[in-house]
Coordinates of C-alpha atoms in Angstrom, one line a residue:
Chain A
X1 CA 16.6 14.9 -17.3
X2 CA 18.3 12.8 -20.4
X3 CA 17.0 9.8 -20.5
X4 CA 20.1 7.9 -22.6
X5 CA 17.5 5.9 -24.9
X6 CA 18.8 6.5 -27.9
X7 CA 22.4 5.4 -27.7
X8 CA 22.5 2.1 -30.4
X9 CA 23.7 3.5 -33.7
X10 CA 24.2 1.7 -36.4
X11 CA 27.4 3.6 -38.2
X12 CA 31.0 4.0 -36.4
X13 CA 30.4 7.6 -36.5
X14 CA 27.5 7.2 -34.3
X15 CA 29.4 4.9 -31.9
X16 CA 32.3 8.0 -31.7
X17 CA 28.9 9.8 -30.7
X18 CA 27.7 7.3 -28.4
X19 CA 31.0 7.2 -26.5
X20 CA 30.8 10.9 -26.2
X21 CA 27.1 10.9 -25.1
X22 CA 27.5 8.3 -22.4
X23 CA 30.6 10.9 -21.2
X24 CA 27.8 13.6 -21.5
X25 CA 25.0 12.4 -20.6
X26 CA 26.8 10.5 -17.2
X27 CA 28.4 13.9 -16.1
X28 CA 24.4 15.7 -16.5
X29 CA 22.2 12.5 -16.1
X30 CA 20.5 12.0 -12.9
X31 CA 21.3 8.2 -14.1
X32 CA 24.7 8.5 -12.9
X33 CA 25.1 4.4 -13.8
X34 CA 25.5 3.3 -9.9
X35 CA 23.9 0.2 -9.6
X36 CA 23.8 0.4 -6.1
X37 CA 22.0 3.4 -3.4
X38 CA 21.7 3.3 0.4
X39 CA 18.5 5.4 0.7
X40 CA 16.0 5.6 3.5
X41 CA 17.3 3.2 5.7
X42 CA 17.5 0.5 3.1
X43 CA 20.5 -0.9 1.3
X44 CA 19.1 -1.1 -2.8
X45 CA 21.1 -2.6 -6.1
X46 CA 20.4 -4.1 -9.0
X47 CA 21.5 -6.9 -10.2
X48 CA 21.9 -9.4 -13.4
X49 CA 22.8 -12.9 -14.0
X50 CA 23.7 -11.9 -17.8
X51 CA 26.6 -10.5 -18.1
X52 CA 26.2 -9.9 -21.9
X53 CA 22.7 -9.3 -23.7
X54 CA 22.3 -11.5 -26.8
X55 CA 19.8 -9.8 -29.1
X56 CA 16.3 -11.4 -29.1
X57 CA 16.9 -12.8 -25.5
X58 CA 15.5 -12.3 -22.2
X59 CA 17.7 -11.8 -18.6
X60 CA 16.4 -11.3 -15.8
X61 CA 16.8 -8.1 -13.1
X62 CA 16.9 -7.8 -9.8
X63 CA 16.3 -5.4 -7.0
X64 CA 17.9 -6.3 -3.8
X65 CA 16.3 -4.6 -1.3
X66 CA 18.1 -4.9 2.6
X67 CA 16.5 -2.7 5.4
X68 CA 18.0 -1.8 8.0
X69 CA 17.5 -3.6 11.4
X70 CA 13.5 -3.9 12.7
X71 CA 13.0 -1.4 9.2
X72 CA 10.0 -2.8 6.6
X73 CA 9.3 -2.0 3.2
X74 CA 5.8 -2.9 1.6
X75 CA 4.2 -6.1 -0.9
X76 CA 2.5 -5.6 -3.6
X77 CA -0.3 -4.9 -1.8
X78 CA 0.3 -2.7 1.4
X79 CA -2.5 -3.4 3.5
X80 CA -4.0 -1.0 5.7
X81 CA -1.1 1.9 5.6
X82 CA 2.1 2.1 3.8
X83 CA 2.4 2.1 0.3
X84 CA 4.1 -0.8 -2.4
X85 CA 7.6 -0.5 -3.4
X86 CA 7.4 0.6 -7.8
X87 CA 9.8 -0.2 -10.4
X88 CA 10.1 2.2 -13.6
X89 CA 11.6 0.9 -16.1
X90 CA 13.9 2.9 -18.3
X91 CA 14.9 0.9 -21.5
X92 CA 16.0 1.2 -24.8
X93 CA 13.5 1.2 -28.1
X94 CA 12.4 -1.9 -28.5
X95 CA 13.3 -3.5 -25.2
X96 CA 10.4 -4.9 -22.9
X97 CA 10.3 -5.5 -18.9
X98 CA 8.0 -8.4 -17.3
X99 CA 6.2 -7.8 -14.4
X100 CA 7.4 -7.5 -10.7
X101 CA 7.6 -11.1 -9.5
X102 CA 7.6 -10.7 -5.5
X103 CA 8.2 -13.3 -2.7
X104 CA 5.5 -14.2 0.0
X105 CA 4.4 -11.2 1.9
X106 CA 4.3 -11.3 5.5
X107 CA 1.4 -10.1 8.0
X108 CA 2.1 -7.2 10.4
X109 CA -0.3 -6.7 13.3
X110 CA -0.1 -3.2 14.3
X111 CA -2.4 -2.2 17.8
X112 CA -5.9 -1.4 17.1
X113 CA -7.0 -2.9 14.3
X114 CA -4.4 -2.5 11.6
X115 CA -2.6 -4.5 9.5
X116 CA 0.0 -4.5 6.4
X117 CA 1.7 -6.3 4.4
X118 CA 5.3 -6.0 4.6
X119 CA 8.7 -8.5 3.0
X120 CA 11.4 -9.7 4.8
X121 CA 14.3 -7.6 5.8
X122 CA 16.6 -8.9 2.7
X123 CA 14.6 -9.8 -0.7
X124 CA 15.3 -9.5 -4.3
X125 CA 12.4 -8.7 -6.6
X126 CA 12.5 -10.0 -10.0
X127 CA 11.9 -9.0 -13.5
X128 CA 12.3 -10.4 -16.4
X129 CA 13.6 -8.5 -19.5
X130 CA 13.3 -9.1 -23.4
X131 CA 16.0 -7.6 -26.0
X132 CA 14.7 -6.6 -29.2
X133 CA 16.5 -9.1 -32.2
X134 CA 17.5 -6.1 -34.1
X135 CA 20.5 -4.8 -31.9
X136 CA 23.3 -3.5 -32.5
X137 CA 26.4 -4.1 -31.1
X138 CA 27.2 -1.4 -28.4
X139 CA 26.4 -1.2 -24.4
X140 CA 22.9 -1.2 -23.3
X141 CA 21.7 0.8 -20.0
X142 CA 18.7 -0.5 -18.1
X143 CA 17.7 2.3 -15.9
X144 CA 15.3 2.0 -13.4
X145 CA 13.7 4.3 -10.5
X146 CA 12.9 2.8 -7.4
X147 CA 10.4 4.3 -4.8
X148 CA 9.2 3.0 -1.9
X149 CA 8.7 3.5 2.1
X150 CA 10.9 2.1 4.6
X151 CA 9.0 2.4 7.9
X152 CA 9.6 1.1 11.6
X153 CA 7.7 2.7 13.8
X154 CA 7.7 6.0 11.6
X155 CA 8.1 6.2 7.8
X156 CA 10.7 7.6 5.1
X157 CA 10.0 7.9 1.9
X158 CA 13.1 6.5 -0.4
X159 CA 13.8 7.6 -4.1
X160 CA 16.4 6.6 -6.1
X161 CA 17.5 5.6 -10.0
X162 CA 20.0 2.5 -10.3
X163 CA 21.3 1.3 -13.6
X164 CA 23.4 -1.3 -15.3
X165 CA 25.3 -1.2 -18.4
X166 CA 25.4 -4.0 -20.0
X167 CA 27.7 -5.2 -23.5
X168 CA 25.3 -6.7 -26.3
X169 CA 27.1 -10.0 -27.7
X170 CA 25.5 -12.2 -30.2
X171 CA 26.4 -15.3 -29.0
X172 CA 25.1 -16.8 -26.0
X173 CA 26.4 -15.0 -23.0
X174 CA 28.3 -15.7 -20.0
X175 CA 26.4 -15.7 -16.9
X176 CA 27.6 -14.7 -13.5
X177 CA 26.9 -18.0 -11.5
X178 CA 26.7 -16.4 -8.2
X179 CA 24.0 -14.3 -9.4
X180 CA 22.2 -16.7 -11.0
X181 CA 22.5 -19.3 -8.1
X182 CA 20.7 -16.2 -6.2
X183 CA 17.8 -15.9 -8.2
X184 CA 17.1 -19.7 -8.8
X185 CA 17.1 -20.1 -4.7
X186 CA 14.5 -16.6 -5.2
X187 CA 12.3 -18.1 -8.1
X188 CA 12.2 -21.7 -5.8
X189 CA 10.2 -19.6 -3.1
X190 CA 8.4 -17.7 -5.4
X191 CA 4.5 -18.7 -4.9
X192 CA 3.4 -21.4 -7.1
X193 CA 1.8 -21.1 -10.0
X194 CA 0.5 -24.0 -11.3
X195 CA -0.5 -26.6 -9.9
X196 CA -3.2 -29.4 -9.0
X197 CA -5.0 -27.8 -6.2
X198 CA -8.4 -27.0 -6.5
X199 CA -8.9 -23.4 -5.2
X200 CA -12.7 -22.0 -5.0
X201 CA -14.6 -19.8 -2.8
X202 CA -18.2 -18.6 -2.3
X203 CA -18.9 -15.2 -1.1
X204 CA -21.7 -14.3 1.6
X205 CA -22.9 -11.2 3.1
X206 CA -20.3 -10.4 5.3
X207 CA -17.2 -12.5 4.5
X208 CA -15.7 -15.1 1.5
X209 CA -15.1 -18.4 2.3
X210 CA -12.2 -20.2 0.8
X211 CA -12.2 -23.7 0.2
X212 CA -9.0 -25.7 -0.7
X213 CA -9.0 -29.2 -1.9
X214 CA -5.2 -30.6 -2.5
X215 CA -4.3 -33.3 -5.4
X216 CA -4.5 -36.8 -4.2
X217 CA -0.6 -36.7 -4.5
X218 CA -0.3 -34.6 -1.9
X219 CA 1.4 -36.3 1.4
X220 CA 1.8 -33.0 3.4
X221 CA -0.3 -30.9 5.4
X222 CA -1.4 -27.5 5.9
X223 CA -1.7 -25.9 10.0
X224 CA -1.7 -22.3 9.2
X225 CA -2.7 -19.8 6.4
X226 CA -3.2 -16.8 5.8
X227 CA -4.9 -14.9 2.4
X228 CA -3.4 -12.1 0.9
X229 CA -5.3 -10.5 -1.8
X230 CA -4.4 -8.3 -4.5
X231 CA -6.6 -5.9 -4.0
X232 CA -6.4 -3.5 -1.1
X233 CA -10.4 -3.1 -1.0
X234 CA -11.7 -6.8 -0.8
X235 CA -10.8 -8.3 2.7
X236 CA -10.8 -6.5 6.3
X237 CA -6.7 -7.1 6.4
X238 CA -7.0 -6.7 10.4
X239 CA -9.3 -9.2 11.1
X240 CA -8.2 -13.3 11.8
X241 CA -9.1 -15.7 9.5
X242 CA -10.5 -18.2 10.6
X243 CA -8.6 -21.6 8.8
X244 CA -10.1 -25.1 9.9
X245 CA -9.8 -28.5 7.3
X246 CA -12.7 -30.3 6.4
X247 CA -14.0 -33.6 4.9
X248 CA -12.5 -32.2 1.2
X249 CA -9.1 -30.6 2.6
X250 CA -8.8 -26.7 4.0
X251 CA -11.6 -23.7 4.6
X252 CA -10.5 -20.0 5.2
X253 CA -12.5 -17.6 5.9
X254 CA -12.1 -13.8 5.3
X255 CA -14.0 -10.9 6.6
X256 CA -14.9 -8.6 3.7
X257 CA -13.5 -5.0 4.0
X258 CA -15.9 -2.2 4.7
X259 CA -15.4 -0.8 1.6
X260 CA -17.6 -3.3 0.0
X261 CA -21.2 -3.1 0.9
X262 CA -23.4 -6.3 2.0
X263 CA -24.6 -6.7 -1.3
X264 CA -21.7 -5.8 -3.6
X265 CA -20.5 -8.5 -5.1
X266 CA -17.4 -8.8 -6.6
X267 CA -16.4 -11.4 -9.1
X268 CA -13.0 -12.6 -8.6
X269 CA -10.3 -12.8 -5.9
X270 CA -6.9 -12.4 -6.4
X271 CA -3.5 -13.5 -4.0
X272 CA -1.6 -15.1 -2.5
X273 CA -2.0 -17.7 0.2
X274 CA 0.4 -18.3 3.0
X275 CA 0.9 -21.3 4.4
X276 CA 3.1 -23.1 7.1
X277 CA 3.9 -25.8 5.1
X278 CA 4.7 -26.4 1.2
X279 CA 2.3 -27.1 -0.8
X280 CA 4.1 -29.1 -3.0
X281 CA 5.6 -32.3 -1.1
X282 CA 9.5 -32.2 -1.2
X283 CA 10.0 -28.3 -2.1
X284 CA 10.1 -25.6 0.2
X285 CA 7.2 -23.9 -1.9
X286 CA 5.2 -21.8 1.1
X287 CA 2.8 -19.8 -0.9
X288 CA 0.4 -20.5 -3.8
X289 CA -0.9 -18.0 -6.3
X290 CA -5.0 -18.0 -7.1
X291 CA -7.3 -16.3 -9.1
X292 CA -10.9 -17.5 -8.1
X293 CA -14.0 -16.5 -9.9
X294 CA -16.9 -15.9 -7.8
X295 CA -20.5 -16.3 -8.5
X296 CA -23.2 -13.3 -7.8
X297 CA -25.9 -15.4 -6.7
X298 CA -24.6 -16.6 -3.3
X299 CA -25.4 -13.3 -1.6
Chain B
X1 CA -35.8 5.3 34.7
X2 CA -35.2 2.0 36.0
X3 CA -34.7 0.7 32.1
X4 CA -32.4 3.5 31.2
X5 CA -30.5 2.8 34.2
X6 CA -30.4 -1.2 33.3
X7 CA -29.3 0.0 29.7
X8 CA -26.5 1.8 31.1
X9 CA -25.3 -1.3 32.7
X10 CA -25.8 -2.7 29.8
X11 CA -23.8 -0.6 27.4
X12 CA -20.9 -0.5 29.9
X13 CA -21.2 -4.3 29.8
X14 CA -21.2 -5.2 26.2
X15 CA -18.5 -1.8 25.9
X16 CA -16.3 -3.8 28.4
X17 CA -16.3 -7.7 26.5
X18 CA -16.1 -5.7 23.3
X19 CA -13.1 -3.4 24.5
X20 CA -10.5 -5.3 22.8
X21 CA -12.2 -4.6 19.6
X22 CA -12.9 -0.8 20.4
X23 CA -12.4 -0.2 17.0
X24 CA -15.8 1.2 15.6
X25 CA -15.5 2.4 12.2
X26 CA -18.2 4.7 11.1
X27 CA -19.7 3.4 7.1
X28 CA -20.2 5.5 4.9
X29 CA -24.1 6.3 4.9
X30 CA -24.8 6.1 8.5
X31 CA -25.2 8.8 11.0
X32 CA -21.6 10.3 11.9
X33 CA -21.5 9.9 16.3
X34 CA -21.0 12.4 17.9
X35 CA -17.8 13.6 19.7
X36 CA -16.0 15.9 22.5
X37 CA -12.3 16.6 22.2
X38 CA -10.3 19.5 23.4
X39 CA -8.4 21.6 20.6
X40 CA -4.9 23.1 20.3
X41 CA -6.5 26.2 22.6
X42 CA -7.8 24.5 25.6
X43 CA -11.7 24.5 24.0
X44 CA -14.0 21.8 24.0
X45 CA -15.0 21.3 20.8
X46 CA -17.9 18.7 19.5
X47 CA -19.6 17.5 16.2
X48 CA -22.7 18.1 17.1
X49 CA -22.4 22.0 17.5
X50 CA -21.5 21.9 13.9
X51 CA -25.0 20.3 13.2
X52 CA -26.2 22.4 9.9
X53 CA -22.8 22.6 8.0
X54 CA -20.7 20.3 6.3
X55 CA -17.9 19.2 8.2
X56 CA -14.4 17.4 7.4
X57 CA -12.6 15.5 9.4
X58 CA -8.7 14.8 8.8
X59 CA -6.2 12.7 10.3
X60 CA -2.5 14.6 11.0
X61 CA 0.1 13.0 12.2
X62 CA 2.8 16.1 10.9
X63 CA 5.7 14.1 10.6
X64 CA 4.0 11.1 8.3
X65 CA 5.5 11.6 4.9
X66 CA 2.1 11.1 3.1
X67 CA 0.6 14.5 5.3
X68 CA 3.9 15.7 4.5
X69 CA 3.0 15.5 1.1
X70 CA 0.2 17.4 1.5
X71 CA 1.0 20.2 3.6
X72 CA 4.4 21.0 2.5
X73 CA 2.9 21.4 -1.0
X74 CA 0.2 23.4 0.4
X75 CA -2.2 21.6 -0.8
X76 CA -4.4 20.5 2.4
X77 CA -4.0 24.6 3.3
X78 CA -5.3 25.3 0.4
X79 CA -8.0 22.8 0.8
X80 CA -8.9 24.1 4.7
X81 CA -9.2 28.0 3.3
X82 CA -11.3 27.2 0.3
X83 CA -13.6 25.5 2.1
X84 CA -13.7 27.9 4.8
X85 CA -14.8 30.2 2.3
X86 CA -18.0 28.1 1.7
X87 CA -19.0 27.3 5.7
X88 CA -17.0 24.3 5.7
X89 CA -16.3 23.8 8.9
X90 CA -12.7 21.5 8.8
X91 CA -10.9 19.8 12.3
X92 CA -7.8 18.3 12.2
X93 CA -7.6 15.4 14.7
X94 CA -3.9 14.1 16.0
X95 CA -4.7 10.7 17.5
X96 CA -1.5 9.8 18.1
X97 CA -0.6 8.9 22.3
X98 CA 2.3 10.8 24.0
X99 CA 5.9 9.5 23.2
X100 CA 4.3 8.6 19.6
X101 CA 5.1 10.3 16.0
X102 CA 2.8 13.0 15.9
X103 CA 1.9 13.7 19.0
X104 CA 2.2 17.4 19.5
X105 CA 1.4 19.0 23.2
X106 CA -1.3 21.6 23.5
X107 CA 1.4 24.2 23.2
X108 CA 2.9 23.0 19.8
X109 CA -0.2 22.1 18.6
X110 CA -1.3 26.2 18.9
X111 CA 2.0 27.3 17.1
X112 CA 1.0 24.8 14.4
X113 CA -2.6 25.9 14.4
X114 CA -2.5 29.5 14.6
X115 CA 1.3 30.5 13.4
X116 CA 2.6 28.0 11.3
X117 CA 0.8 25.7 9.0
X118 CA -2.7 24.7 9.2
X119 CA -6.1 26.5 8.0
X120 CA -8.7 24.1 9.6
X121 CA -11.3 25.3 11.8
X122 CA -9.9 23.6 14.9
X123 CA -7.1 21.0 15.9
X124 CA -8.1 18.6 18.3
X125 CA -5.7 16.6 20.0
X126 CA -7.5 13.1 20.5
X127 CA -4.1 11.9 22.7
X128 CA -6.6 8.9 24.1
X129 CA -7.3 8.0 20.2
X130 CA -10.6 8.4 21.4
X131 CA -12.0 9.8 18.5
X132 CA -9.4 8.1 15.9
X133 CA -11.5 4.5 17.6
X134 CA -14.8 5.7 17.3
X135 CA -14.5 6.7 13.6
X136 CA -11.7 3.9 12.5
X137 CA -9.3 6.1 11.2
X138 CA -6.5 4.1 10.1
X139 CA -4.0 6.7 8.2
X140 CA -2.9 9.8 8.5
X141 CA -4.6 11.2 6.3
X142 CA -7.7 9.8 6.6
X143 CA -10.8 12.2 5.4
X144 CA -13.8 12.2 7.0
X145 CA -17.2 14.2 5.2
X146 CA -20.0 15.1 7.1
X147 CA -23.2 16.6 5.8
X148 CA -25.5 19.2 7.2
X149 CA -27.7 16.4 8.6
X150 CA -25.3 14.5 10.3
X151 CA -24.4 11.3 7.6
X152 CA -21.2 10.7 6.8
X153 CA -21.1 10.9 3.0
X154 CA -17.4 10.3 2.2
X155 CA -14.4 8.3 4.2
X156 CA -11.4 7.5 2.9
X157 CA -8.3 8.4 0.6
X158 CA -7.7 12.3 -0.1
X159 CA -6.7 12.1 -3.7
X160 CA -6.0 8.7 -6.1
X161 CA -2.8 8.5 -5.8
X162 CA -1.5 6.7 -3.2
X163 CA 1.8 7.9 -2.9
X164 CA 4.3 10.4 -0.7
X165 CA 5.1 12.4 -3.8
X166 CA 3.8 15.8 -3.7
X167 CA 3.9 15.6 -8.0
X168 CA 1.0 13.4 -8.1
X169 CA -1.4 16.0 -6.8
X170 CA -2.3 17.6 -9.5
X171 CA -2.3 14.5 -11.1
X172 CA -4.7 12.8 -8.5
X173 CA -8.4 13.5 -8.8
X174 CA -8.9 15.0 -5.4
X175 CA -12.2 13.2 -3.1
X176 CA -12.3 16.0 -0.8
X177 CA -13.1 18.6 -3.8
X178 CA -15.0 16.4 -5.7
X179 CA -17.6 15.4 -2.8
X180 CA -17.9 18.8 -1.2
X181 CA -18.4 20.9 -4.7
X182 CA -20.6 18.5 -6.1
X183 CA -22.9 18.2 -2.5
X184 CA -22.6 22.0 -2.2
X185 CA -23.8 23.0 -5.7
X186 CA -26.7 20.7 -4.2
X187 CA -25.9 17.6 -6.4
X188 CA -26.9 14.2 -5.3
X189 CA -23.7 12.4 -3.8
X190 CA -24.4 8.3 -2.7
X191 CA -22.3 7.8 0.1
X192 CA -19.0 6.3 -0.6
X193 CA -15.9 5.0 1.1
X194 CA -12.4 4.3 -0.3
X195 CA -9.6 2.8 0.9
X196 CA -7.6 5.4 2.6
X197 CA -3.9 5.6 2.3
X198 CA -1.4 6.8 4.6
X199 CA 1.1 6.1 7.6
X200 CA -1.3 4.0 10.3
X201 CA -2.1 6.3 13.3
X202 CA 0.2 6.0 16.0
X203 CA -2.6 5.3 19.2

């Protein structure tokens, strides 16, 4: 399999090269340059808001993902079955690709006892992309393969490899605004970050306890949430959680999974929480990131 | 005879309010329970005639991807015959109810056993989920490892990587061969559970 890495030269006799390697290598390539793939019930393409790459900038990518009617594919973390969707990245020397940034999982009750988490049925997953300042002029691919399941009541495996091809321009490039308007409405849902709640928990023999205090600016409220961890070993995904407020703002509860003994302590949890309502008075901000540090002396 | 009888009531009692939750789950450590199914051939089969061997349990559901993974490769075939070599005694349990992915009647469950595909000692079609229940198997596959004394030393995953692609095997450290060799050259292994990965099991 060529992996077309190597295609910014620096002389003109390289670019007569390059023009005949990208003839090459897209006849033999498995990277056939489609940016698009309808695999395993599930519509996938990337796309970019830049529609040139200035050297020493980042743009970001994004997978669209649309199942097919009542079809799922999995978050970050899966839960009980399934498995996450992965990006590979396939880039040029000297070019770097960010993390995954995914939107707000949702909880799917199967009978007896299990649960995953899935995403919606349409959802773009973002990444964020940083050129190298030394680059030559000459077109850039950015390659990536995409696996993941698609399941509805039974599972398919999907596979494929999507690219874009992109011009490198030194000065500031154009963007596609329809693109971009896309990912800002994404990035607006995304969880948040950072902010002035005060997230910590305390961890007992059987379960963690979750206790959320809002900023004093806060004018909304929460009536639902719902934890989802990071890590597929921490919290019995089937079991409710039990949310109530208190006196200081919100409690959740979780059931710890069986794969952590009464005594094992652990000594941080990591997610995403789920609410109802924003957490964030006038945006439409449903979930909020945490990373809580936990003490080992509460057992 | 009077208190066993008011224990039965009991049990049947606390089995009834607790019904909605019939999921047991079986840690790793404790005593594996015993159970009855009937296998691809029409024979009752249960755990505790297998008391004094080391015995694996696996989840199947033939048409989940991640089994597919394993058996198209050959890999769990492999697995069932080497350790049949050594006295393992391995059953394959479909849990999966009629009309669900899976499910295979007693007839295509014999051509699987004995023509086609699988090496295990037995195939036991758990249609009720019975079994899947009492042990809280979530995935196909989900492994189950049973010492000669009856605790289960291992639940969980079959290999570390958690995917459908049959190119990670030999890139996965397998739990199946790791527990049994070590416990069979007569190695110490603490009882440990992972998180399993799979399709869920279709009860």
């Amino acid at each position: 399999m060529v992996i077309a890495k190597n295609l910014v030269f620096k002389s003109v006799f390289c670019k007569c090269v390059l023009v005949v390697a990208i003839l090459v290598t897209s006849k033999v390539s498995v990277y056939a340059g489609e940016a698009e793939a309808y695999v395993a019930n599930a519509r996938v393409r990337l796309l970019t808001e830049a529609q040139a790459i200035q050297p020493g900038s980042t743009f970001w990518v994004g997978l669209e993902m649309a199942m097919d009617d009542h079809w799922h594919s999995y978050w970050k973390n899966s839960g009980d079955s399934g498995m996450p969707t992965r990006i590979e990245w396939h880039l040029p020397p000297g070019f770097e690709a960010g993390p995954v940034h995914w939107p707000n999982p949702v909880r799917m009750d199967y009978q007896e006892d299990l649960t995953s988490y899935v995403l919606g049925e349409t959802f773009l997953l973002l990444s964020e992309i940083k050129a190298p300042q030394d680059l030559d002029e000459g077109n850039v691919p950015v390659h990536a393969t995409i696996k993941w399941l698609s399941c509805k009541d039974i599972c398919v495996p999907g596979q494929t490899e999507l690219s874009l091809l992109l011009p490198v321009n030194e000065k500031a490039p154009q963007v596609d605004e329809e693109v971009r308007a896309r990912f800002m409405a994404v990035r607006e849902r995304w969880p948040v970050f950072d902010s002035k709640w005060e997230i910590t928990a305390q961890q007992q023999k059987d379960a963690f306890t979750i206790h959320l205090m809002p900023p004093n600016d806060f004018t909304g409220q929460l009536t639902h949430l719902q934890f989802f961890p990071y890590r597929n070993d921490v919290i019995d995904h089937a079991a409710q959680q039990f949310f109530q407020k208190d006196q200081q703002g919100y409690q959740l509860t979780c059931v710890k999974s069986v794969l952590l003994d009464p005594g094992e302590a652990i000594d941080r949890l990591e997610g995403v929480f789920v609410a109802d309502r924003s957490w964030v008075s006038d945006e439409n901000r449903l979930g909020h990131w945490a990373q809580i540090g936990l003490r080992d002396d509460q057992l | 005879m009077k208190l066993k009888i008011n224990g039965i009531i009991m049990a049947i009692l606390i089995s009834a309010v607790f019904s909605a939750v019939a999921f047991a789950g079986v840690s790793a450590g404790s005593k594996a329970p015993d159970f009855t199914g009937t296998d691809s051939d029409g024979l009752t089969r249960s755990l505790s005639e297998y008391k004094g061997k080391y015995v694996v349990l696996e989840w199947l559901n033939y048409e989940c991807p991640f089994v597919r993974k394993h058996y198209n490769s050959g890999n769990m075939q492999s697995l069932q015959r080497h350790y049949a070599s050594k006295d393992v005694i391995w059953l394959s349990i479909i849990s999966s109810a009629q009309g669900n992915q899976g499910f295979m009647t007693p007839k295509q469950a014999s051509k699987f056993k004995n023509v086609e595909l699988s090496q295990s000692t037995a195939l036991l079609l758990d249609v009720s989920g019975t079994i899947g229940r009492l042990y809280g198997a979530k995935t196909t596959p989900h492994m189950f490892i049973i010492d000669p004394q009856g605790t289960l030393v291992y639940q969980g995953a079959i290999d570390t990587i958690a995917t459908t692609d049959p190119g990670d095997i030999d890139k996965a450290q397998n739990y199946v061969r790791s527990v049994l060799d070590a416990l069979i050259a007569g190695e110490e292994v603490v009882p440990f559970s992972t998180k399993s990965y799979g399709c869920s099991v279709k009860y």
